[in-house]
Structure formats: C-alpha cells, structure tokens
Coordinates of C-alpha atoms in Angstrom, one line a residue:
M1 CA 12.3 45.2 17.0
T2 CA 13.7 42.8 14.2
P3 CA 15.7 45.1 12.3
L4 CA 17.1 46.6 15.3
L5 CA 18.1 43.4 16.7
T6 CA 19.6 42.6 13.3
L7 CA 21.4 45.8 12.9
V8 CA 23.2 45.5 16.5
A9 CA 23.4 41.8 16.6
G10 CA 24.6 41.1 13.2
P11 CA 28.2 43.2 12.9
V12 CA 28.8 41.9 16.7
V13 CA 28.6 38.3 16.0
A14 CA 30.1 38.6 12.5
G15 CA 33.2 40.3 14.2
C16 CA 33.6 38.1 17.4
L17 CA 33.5 35.1 14.7
G18 CA 36.5 36.7 12.9
M19 CA 38.2 37.4 15.6
L20 CA 37.9 33.9 16.6
V21 CA 38.5 32.3 13.1
T22 CA 41.6 34.6 12.3
L23 CA 43.4 34.4 15.6
G24 CA 47.1 33.8 15.1
D25 CA 46.3 33.2 11.5
Q26 CA 49.1 35.4 9.4
S27 CA 48.6 33.7 6.1
E28 CA 46.8 35.6 2.9
P29 CA 43.5 34.5 2.5
A30 CA 42.8 31.9 -0.5
F31 CA 40.6 34.6 -2.7
C32 CA 43.9 36.7 -2.7
D33 CA 46.1 34.1 -4.9
R34 CA 44.6 35.5 -8.1
V35 CA 45.8 39.4 -7.6
R36 CA 49.5 38.2 -5.7
A37 CA 51.4 39.1 -8.7
E38 CA 50.1 42.8 -8.6
N39 CA 50.1 43.1 -5.0
G40 CA 46.6 43.2 -4.5
C41 CA 45.5 41.3 -1.7
E42 CA 44.4 44.5 0.3
E43 CA 42.1 45.9 -2.5
A44 CA 41.0 42.2 -2.7
T45 CA 39.9 42.4 0.7
L46 CA 38.3 45.3 1.1
A47 CA 36.2 44.9 -2.0
M48 CA 35.2 41.4 -0.7
L49 CA 34.2 43.1 2.6
A50 CA 32.3 46.0 0.7
G51 CA 30.5 43.2 -1.2
H52 CA 29.0 41.6 2.2
A53 CA 28.4 45.0 3.4
V54 CA 26.5 46.2 0.8
G55 CA 24.8 43.0 0.8
F56 CA 23.8 43.2 4.5
A57 CA 22.4 46.7 4.1
V58 CA 20.4 45.9 1.2
L59 CA 18.8 42.8 3.2
W60 CA 18.4 45.4 6.4
L61 CA 16.8 47.5 4.6
L62 CA 14.3 45.1 3.3
L63 CA 13.4 44.5 6.7
W64 CA 12.0 47.9 6.3
A65 CA 9.8 47.0 3.7
V66 CA 8.2 44.1 4.6
P67 CA 5.1 44.6 6.3
W68 CA 4.6 44.2 10.1
W69 CA 1.7 42.1 9.8
R70 CA 1.7 39.4 12.2
G71 CA 1.7 36.7 9.4
L72 CA 4.6 38.0 7.8
R73 CA 6.9 37.7 11.4
A74 CA 8.6 34.3 10.1
V75 CA 9.5 36.1 6.9
R76 CA 11.0 39.0 8.8
I77 CA 12.6 36.4 10.8
L78 CA 14.1 34.4 8.3
L79 CA 15.3 37.7 6.4
A80 CA 16.8 38.9 9.6
L81 CA 19.0 35.6 9.7
V82 CA 20.0 35.8 5.7
A83 CA 20.9 39.4 6.4
V84 CA 23.4 38.4 9.7
M85 CA 24.6 35.1 7.8
V86 CA 26.1 37.3 4.8
L87 CA 28.0 39.1 7.6
V88 CA 29.2 36.0 8.9
A89 CA 30.0 34.9 5.5
A90 CA 33.2 37.4 5.3
P91 CA 35.4 35.9 8.4
I92 CA 34.6 32.9 6.7
R93 CA 35.8 33.7 3.1
M94 CA 39.2 35.4 5.0
A95 CA 39.9 32.4 7.0
G96 CA 39.4 30.0 3.8

C-alpha cells in the first residue's frame, strides 16, 4: 500500500504546495539568475523539475525493491516520505 499511496499523494501534495507558494508571484526563480543573459530560464526550470521527477521515480522504484517484511515497515515509510519530500522541494526551489 505504501508505494501506491506515495505515487498518488506525492504529486498531489507537491502540486498543491506549488500552487500555494507561487500564487500571484510573477518573478523568475532565483536559479534563473545564471541563465538570464541567454534567456534560458525555461530550460533551467524544466531541467530542475526533471531532476526532481527522476529522483522521485528512483526512490519510488526503491520502495518496490524493499522486501515486504513487517520489520521493514519503518524503512518503507521513511523511503516514501523522502520520495515525497523530493517532489515537494521543487516548488520550494521555484519560490526561492
């Protein structure tokens, strides 16, 4: 149940947080400063989001690799929380 809940809840939480954090904010993210001269903010944003999505996918696949023993329940939950935090970090970086 943990991987499926992570797959559903992670993107929803990150999306809601992203909408709340960037609500009404028209400024460019801080990580666009280094590519502003060549007008590459869109590419930098997509690369940052892709990195977070790949990190989430790798951690989510690791959830399936952890054996389903009762003693490893805490490990699975911790891994699921880390995967969700990887997604949640993307809107936080966008707001910073």
